[in-house]
CSV table of C-alpha atoms in Angstrom, one decimal:
chain,number,residue,atom,x,y,z
A,13,VAL,CA,15.6,-23.3,24.2
A,14,THR,CA,14.6,-26.8,23.4
A,15,LEU,CA,14.0,-27.8,19.8
A,16,ALA,CA,10.4,-28.5,20.5
A,17,ARG,CA,9.8,-25.0,21.9
A,18,LEU,CA,11.6,-23.4,19.0
A,19,LEU,CA,9.5,-25.4,16.5
A,20,ASN,CA,6.3,-24.3,18.3
A,21,HIS,CA,7.4,-20.7,17.9
A,22,LEU,CA,8.2,-21.2,14.2
A,23,TYR,CA,4.8,-22.9,13.7
A,24,VAL,CA,3.0,-19.9,15.0
A,25,LEU,CA,5.2,-17.1,13.6
A,26,ILE,CA,5.9,-18.2,10.0
A,27,PRO,CA,2.3,-17.5,9.0
A,28,VAL,CA,2.4,-14.3,10.9
A,29,PHE,CA,5.4,-13.0,8.9
A,30,ASP,CA,3.9,-14.4,5.6
A,31,ARG,CA,0.6,-12.7,6.4
A,32,GLN,CA,-1.5,-15.5,5.1
A,33,LYS,CA,-2.0,-19.3,5.4
A,34,HIS,CA,-2.1,-21.2,2.1
A,35,TYR,CA,-5.1,-23.3,3.0
A,36,TYR,CA,-8.7,-22.8,4.2
A,37,VAL,CA,-8.7,-21.6,7.8
A,38,THR,CA,-11.3,-23.2,10.1
A,39,ARG,CA,-12.2,-22.9,13.8
A,40,ASP,CA,-9.7,-25.8,14.4
A,41,GLU,CA,-7.0,-23.2,14.0
A,42,ILE,CA,-8.0,-21.6,17.4
A,43,ALA,CA,-7.1,-24.8,19.3
A,44,LYS,CA,-3.9,-25.3,17.2
A,45,LEU,CA,-2.7,-21.8,18.0
A,46,LEU,CA,-3.5,-22.1,21.7
A,47,ARG,CA,-1.7,-25.5,21.8
A,48,HIS,CA,1.4,-24.3,20.0
A,49,GLY,CA,1.5,-21.0,21.9
A,50,GLU,CA,1.1,-22.6,25.3
A,51,GLY,CA,3.5,-21.2,27.8
A,52,TRP,CA,4.7,-18.2,25.8
A,53,LEU,CA,2.1,-16.6,23.6
A,54,ALA,CA,-0.1,-15.2,26.4
A,55,ASP,CA,2.9,-13.2,27.8
A,56,HIS,CA,4.3,-12.1,24.4
A,57,PRO,CA,4.4,-8.3,24.1
A,58,PHE,CA,2.9,-8.6,20.5
A,59,ARG,CA,0.4,-11.3,21.3
A,60,GLU,CA,-2.6,-9.3,19.8
A,61,LYS,CA,-0.7,-8.7,16.5
A,62,ILE,CA,0.5,-12.3,16.3
A,63,VAL,CA,-3.1,-13.7,16.9
A,64,ARG,CA,-4.7,-11.3,14.4
A,65,ARG,CA,-2.1,-12.0,11.7
A,66,SER,CA,-2.4,-15.7,12.3
A,67,PHE,CA,-5.9,-15.6,10.7
A,68,GLN,CA,-6.9,-14.4,7.3
A,69,ALA,CA,-8.8,-11.1,7.4
A,70,ARG,CA,-12.2,-12.8,7.0
A,71,GLN,CA,-11.6,-14.8,10.2
A,72,ARG,CA,-11.5,-11.9,12.6
A,73,ALA,CA,-13.9,-13.6,14.9
A,74,PHE,CA,-11.4,-16.5,15.3
A,75,ALA,CA,-8.8,-14.0,16.4
A,76,GLY,CA,-11.2,-12.5,18.9
A,77,LYS,CA,-12.0,-15.9,20.4
A,78,THR,CA,-8.3,-16.8,20.6
A,79,LEU,CA,-7.5,-13.6,22.5
A,80,GLU,CA,-10.4,-14.3,24.8
A,81,ALA,CA,-8.9,-17.6,25.6
A,82,LEU,CA,-5.4,-16.1,26.1
A,83,LEU,CA,-6.5,-13.1,28.1
A,84,ALA,CA,-9.6,-14.6,29.9
A,85,GLU,CA,-11.5,-11.5,29.0
A,86,ASP,CA,-13.7,-10.1,26.2
A,87,SER,CA,-11.6,-8.9,23.3
A,88,GLU,CA,-13.6,-8.3,20.1
A,89,GLU,CA,-11.5,-5.5,18.6
A,90,GLU,CA,-11.5,-5.1,14.8
A,91,GLU,CA,-8.2,-6.2,13.2
A,92,GLU,CA,-6.0,-3.2,12.4
A,93,THR,CA,-3.7,-4.0,9.5
A,94,ALA,CA,-1.3,-1.8,7.6
A,95,GLU,CA,-3.6,-2.2,4.7
A,96,GLU,CA,-6.5,-0.5,6.6
A,97,THR,CA,-4.7,2.2,8.7
A,98,GLY,CA,-1.4,2.8,7.0
A,99,ASP,CA,0.6,1.3,9.9
A,100,VAL,CA,4.0,2.8,9.5
A,101,SER,CA,5.8,-0.1,11.1
A,102,GLU,CA,5.2,-2.7,8.3
A,103,PRO,CA,6.8,-1.8,5.0
A,104,ASP,CA,5.5,-3.9,2.0
A,105,GLY,CA,7.9,-2.8,-0.7
A,106,PHE,CA,6.9,-0.5,-3.5
A,107,GLY,CA,3.4,0.8,-3.2
A,108,THR,CA,3.3,0.8,0.6
A,109,GLU,CA,0.7,3.3,2.0
A,110,THR,CA,1.4,6.3,4.2
A,111,PRO,CA,-0.7,7.4,7.2
A,112,ASP,CA,-4.3,8.1,6.3
A,113,GLU,CA,-4.6,11.3,8.4
A,114,THR,CA,-4.8,9.2,11.6
A,115,ALA,CA,-3.8,12.2,13.6
A,116,LYS,CA,-6.9,14.0,12.3
A,117,LYS,CA,-9.6,11.5,12.7
A,118,PRO,CA,-10.8,8.7,15.1
A,119,ALA,CA,-10.5,4.9,14.3
A,120,ALA,CA,-11.2,3.9,10.8
A,121,ASP,CA,-14.4,2.1,9.9
A,122,GLY,CA,-13.9,0.5,6.5
A,123,GLU,CA,-13.2,3.3,4.1
A,124,LYS,CA,-14.8,6.1,6.2
A,125,ALA,CA,-14.5,7.5,9.6
A,126,ARG,CA,-17.0,9.7,11.4
A,127,THR,CA,-16.2,12.3,14.0
A,128,GLU,CA,-18.3,12.0,17.1
A,129,GLU,CA,-18.6,15.7,17.6
A,130,SER,CA,-19.8,16.9,14.2
A,131,GLY,CA,-21.0,13.7,12.6
A,132,GLU,CA,-18.7,14.6,9.6
A,133,VAL,CA,-17.8,11.7,7.4
A,134,ARG,CA,-14.1,11.7,6.4
A,135,ILE,CA,-12.6,9.7,3.6
A,136,PRO,CA,-9.1,8.3,4.4
A,137,LEU,CA,-6.2,9.9,2.6
A,138,ASN,CA,-5.3,6.7,0.8
A,139,THR,CA,-8.8,6.4,-0.7
A,140,ARG,CA,-8.7,10.0,-1.8
A,141,ARG,CA,-5.3,9.4,-3.3
A,142,LEU,CA,-6.4,6.4,-5.3
A,143,GLN,CA,-9.6,8.1,-6.4
A,144,ALA,CA,-7.5,11.1,-7.7
A,145,VAL,CA,-5.2,8.8,-9.6
A,146,ARG,CA,-8.1,6.8,-11.1
A,147,GLN,CA,-9.7,10.1,-12.3
A,148,ALA,CA,-6.4,11.2,-13.7
A,149,VAL,CA,-6.1,7.9,-15.7
A,150,LEU,CA,-9.6,8.4,-17.1
A,151,ASP,CA,-9.0,12.1,-17.9
A,152,SER,CA,-5.9,11.1,-19.9
A,153,GLY,CA,-8.1,9.1,-22.3
A,154,ALA,CA,-6.0,6.0,-21.8
A,155,THR,CA,-7.4,2.6,-22.7
A,156,SER,CA,-4.4,0.7,-21.2
A,157,VAL,CA,-2.7,1.4,-17.9
A,158,LEU,CA,0.2,-0.1,-15.8
A,159,ASP,CA,0.0,0.1,-12.0
A,160,LEU,CA,3.8,-0.1,-11.2
A,161,GLY,CA,4.2,-0.8,-7.5
A,162,CYS,CA,0.7,-2.1,-7.2
A,163,GLY,CA,1.1,-3.3,-3.6
A,164,GLU,CA,-2.0,-5.2,-2.6
A,165,GLY,CA,-4.0,-4.1,-5.6
A,166,ARG,CA,-6.3,-1.4,-4.4
A,167,LEU,CA,-5.8,0.9,-7.4
A,168,THR,CA,-5.8,-2.1,-9.7
A,169,ALA,CA,-9.2,-3.0,-8.4
A,170,MET,CA,-10.5,0.5,-9.1
A,171,LEU,CA,-9.1,0.4,-12.6
A,172,LEU,CA,-10.7,-3.0,-13.4
A,173,ALA,CA,-14.1,-1.4,-12.6
A,174,GLU,CA,-13.6,1.0,-15.5
A,175,SER,CA,-14.8,-0.7,-18.7
A,176,ARG,CA,-13.0,1.7,-21.0
A,177,LEU,CA,-9.6,0.3,-19.8
A,178,GLN,CA,-9.1,-2.7,-22.0
A,179,LYS,CA,-5.6,-3.6,-20.9
A,180,ILE,CA,-4.4,-3.4,-17.2
A,181,GLY,CA,-1.0,-4.4,-15.9
A,182,ALA,CA,-0.1,-4.6,-12.2
A,183,CYS,CA,3.4,-5.3,-10.9
A,184,ASP,CA,5.4,-5.1,-7.7
A,185,VAL,CA,8.8,-6.0,-6.5
A,186,SER,CA,7.3,-7.8,-3.5
A,187,VAL,CA,6.1,-11.4,-4.1
A,188,SER,CA,4.0,-11.4,-0.9
A,189,ALA,CA,2.3,-8.1,-2.0
A,190,LEU,CA,1.4,-9.7,-5.3
A,191,GLU,CA,0.0,-12.7,-3.5
A,192,ARG,CA,-2.2,-10.4,-1.5
A,193,ALA,CA,-3.2,-8.6,-4.6
A,194,LYS,CA,-4.3,-11.9,-6.2
A,195,HIS,CA,-6.4,-12.6,-3.1
A,196,ARG,CA,-7.9,-9.1,-3.1
A,197,LEU,CA,-8.7,-9.2,-6.9
A,198,ARG,CA,-10.0,-12.8,-6.7
A,199,VAL,CA,-7.8,-13.6,-9.7
A,200,ASP,CA,-8.6,-17.4,-9.5
A,201,ARG,CA,-12.4,-16.6,-9.7
A,202,MET,CA,-12.2,-13.6,-12.1
A,203,ARG,CA,-14.6,-13.5,-14.9
A,204,ASP,CA,-13.2,-13.9,-18.4
A,205,SER,CA,-14.1,-10.3,-19.2
A,206,HIS,CA,-11.8,-9.2,-16.4
A,207,GLY,CA,-9.2,-11.9,-16.5
A,208,GLY,CA,-8.4,-11.2,-20.2
A,209,ARG,CA,-7.7,-7.6,-19.4
A,210,LEU,CA,-5.4,-8.1,-16.3
A,211,THR,CA,-1.7,-9.1,-16.2
A,212,LEU,CA,0.0,-9.5,-12.8
A,213,PHE,CA,3.8,-9.8,-12.7
A,214,GLN,CA,6.8,-9.2,-10.5
A,215,ALA,CA,9.1,-6.4,-11.5
A,216,SER,CA,11.2,-3.6,-10.2
A,217,ALA,CA,10.8,0.1,-11.2
A,218,ILE,CA,14.6,0.5,-11.5
A,219,TYR,CA,15.3,-2.2,-14.1
A,220,ARG,CA,14.4,-1.8,-17.8
A,221,ASP,CA,11.6,-4.2,-18.6
A,222,ALA,CA,9.9,-4.7,-21.9
A,223,ARG,CA,6.7,-5.6,-20.1
A,224,PHE,CA,6.4,-1.9,-19.1
A,225,GLU,CA,6.1,-0.9,-22.7
A,226,GLY,CA,2.9,-0.5,-24.8
A,227,TYR,CA,0.7,1.1,-22.1
A,228,ASP,CA,-1.0,4.5,-22.7
A,229,CYS,CA,-0.6,5.4,-19.0
A,230,LEU,CA,1.7,4.3,-16.2
A,231,CYS,CA,1.0,5.0,-12.5
A,232,LEU,CA,3.6,5.2,-9.7
A,233,VAL,CA,1.6,5.7,-6.5
A,234,GLU,CA,3.8,6.2,-3.4
A,235,VAL,CA,6.8,4.5,-5.0
A,236,LEU,CA,9.5,7.1,-5.4
A,237,GLU,CA,10.1,7.6,-1.7
A,238,HIS,CA,10.9,3.9,-1.3
A,239,LEU,CA,14.0,4.2,-3.6
A,240,PRO,CA,17.4,5.3,-2.6
A,241,PRO,CA,17.8,8.9,-3.9
A,242,GLU,CA,20.7,7.9,-6.1
A,243,ARG,CA,18.5,5.4,-7.9
A,244,ILE,CA,15.8,8.0,-9.0
A,245,SER,CA,17.8,8.8,-12.1
A,246,VAL,CA,17.6,5.1,-13.1
A,247,LEU,CA,13.9,5.0,-12.6
A,248,GLU,CA,13.6,8.2,-14.8
A,249,ARG,CA,15.3,6.4,-17.7
A,250,VAL,CA,13.3,3.2,-17.2
A,251,ILE,CA,9.9,5.0,-17.2
A,252,PHE,CA,10.3,8.1,-19.3
A,253,ARG,CA,12.9,7.0,-21.9
A,254,HIS,CA,12.3,3.3,-22.4
A,255,ALA,CA,8.7,2.6,-21.4
A,256,ALA,CA,7.7,6.2,-22.6
A,257,PRO,CA,3.9,6.0,-22.1
A,258,LYS,CA,1.9,9.0,-23.2
A,259,THR,CA,0.9,9.7,-19.6
A,260,VAL,CA,2.8,9.0,-16.3
A,261,ILE,CA,1.0,9.7,-13.0
A,262,VAL,CA,3.2,10.0,-9.9
A,263,THR,CA,2.2,10.6,-6.2
A,264,THR,CA,4.5,11.1,-3.3
A,265,PRO,CA,4.3,12.5,0.3
A,266,ASN,CA,4.7,16.2,0.9
A,267,ARG,CA,7.2,16.3,3.8
A,268,GLU,CA,6.1,19.8,4.8
A,269,TYR,CA,2.7,18.3,5.9
A,270,ASN,CA,4.3,15.9,8.4
A,271,VAL,CA,4.0,18.4,11.2
A,272,HIS,CA,0.2,17.7,11.2
A,273,TYR,CA,0.6,14.1,12.2
A,274,ALA,CA,0.5,13.6,16.0
A,275,GLY,CA,3.4,11.7,17.5
A,276,MET,CA,5.8,12.1,14.6
A,277,LYS,CA,9.3,13.3,15.7
A,278,GLU,CA,10.8,16.3,14.0
A,279,ASN,CA,12.4,15.3,10.7
A,280,ALA,CA,11.0,11.8,10.9
A,281,LEU,CA,9.6,10.1,7.7
A,282,ARG,CA,6.0,8.7,7.5
A,283,HIS,CA,7.1,5.1,6.9
A,284,GLY,CA,10.0,3.1,8.1
A,285,ASP,CA,10.8,2.1,4.5
A,286,HIS,CA,10.9,5.6,3.1
A,287,ARG,CA,14.4,6.7,2.0
A,288,PHE,CA,13.4,10.4,1.6
A,289,GLU,CA,10.3,12.6,1.3
A,290,TRP,CA,10.2,15.8,-0.8
A,291,THR,CA,8.9,19.2,-0.1
A,292,ARG,CA,6.6,20.8,-2.6
A,293,GLU,CA,9.5,22.8,-4.1
A,294,GLU,CA,11.7,19.7,-4.3
A,295,PHE,CA,9.0,17.7,-6.1
A,296,ARG,CA,8.3,20.6,-8.5
A,297,THR,CA,12.0,20.9,-9.3
A,298,TRP,CA,12.2,17.1,-10.0
A,299,THR,CA,9.1,17.3,-12.3
A,300,GLU,CA,10.7,20.2,-14.2
A,301,HIS,CA,14.0,18.2,-14.6
A,302,VAL,CA,12.1,15.2,-16.0
A,303,CYS,CA,10.2,17.4,-18.4
A,304,ARG,CA,13.4,19.0,-19.8
A,305,SER,CA,15.2,15.6,-20.0
A,306,PHE,CA,12.6,13.4,-21.6
A,307,GLY,CA,10.2,15.7,-23.5
A,308,TYR,CA,7.2,15.8,-21.2
A,309,SER,CA,5.0,18.5,-19.7
A,310,CYS,CA,3.7,18.1,-16.1
A,311,ARG,CA,0.7,19.4,-14.1
A,312,VAL,CA,1.3,19.3,-10.3
A,313,SER,CA,-1.6,19.2,-7.8
A,314,GLY,CA,-2.3,18.2,-4.2
A,315,ILE,CA,-4.4,15.5,-2.6
A,316,GLY,CA,-6.0,15.6,0.8
A,317,ASP,CA,-6.9,18.4,3.3
A,318,GLU,CA,-5.0,21.5,2.4
A,319,ASP,CA,-3.2,23.6,5.0
A,320,GLU,CA,-2.6,27.3,4.2
A,321,ARG,CA,1.1,27.1,5.1
A,322,ASP,CA,2.0,23.4,4.5
A,323,GLY,CA,-0.1,22.4,1.6
A,324,THR,CA,-1.6,18.9,1.2
A,325,PRO,CA,-0.3,15.6,2.6
A,326,THR,CA,0.1,14.1,-0.9
A,327,GLN,CA,1.4,15.7,-4.1
A,328,MET,CA,0.6,14.4,-7.6
A,329,GLY,CA,2.3,15.0,-10.9
A,330,VAL,CA,0.6,14.1,-14.2
A,331,PHE,CA,3.2,14.0,-17.0
A,332,VAL,CA,2.1,14.1,-20.6
A,333,ARG,CA,4.5,13.3,-23.4
A,334,ASN,CA,5.0,16.1,-25.9
A,335,GLY,CA,4.2,15.5,-29.5
């Protein structure tokens, strides 16, 4: 292709991959996108995704108007991001979310979905998961907590709303995830009462880091399954031996429940970035190993709708240090 055509592609697609533009987005962006996408964007197989990701979430109307111009028809669909629906095609590093029972409910509407037949209000699995983790943090009596693998900061936002938590840390291996967390948490406009409590930093769960130390509670929400299995023993030492908080809260998918997700192939994993997923017995065996090795006790429970045979979609372990 010509250099000019290549540069037009790059101009459009770099913000799509980056997931945000680093300046205020105005209506002028519609004309710019149409101009640089002329001759190729209208026929692109992922045009809707490209257009929606070209605009920040609060400019959904801009995306709709751009698609109208491209497709010459009304297109006012709500943006469906991995953040809202658990899109299994876009891994974000540690803390990436798994499907929110999309096989069991219609399209999401914010944090809730309503079935047309019964009028029942369903809470997405990820929301239920984060609520369960928040409650476990509060039940532990902690006044300081680290969200390790914070992703886009959803759990961190919940924790900031709890006044008893005086020190909150949030870290992720992904720089882009941390940028989105800063945007979600409005760090630049955060009141002093919140800003003084929160520390955001980049880190990996498989490297010893002094910044992990000194917290009463450490949360690993949907993190384990993103690691190569041979690195789990390293994470164990980093978290349970060196950081050694009083409480560690771990959630991970229950592989047995995957048969309840429509469209999943046999033996497939819920997310393209998952390296493994444990059955309930495998998870319980791992928790018992950790307890024996590092001097903790653990209570295992499930999160989400429970099936009599296959259990719940998410399993949670709350480790408490002995003595």
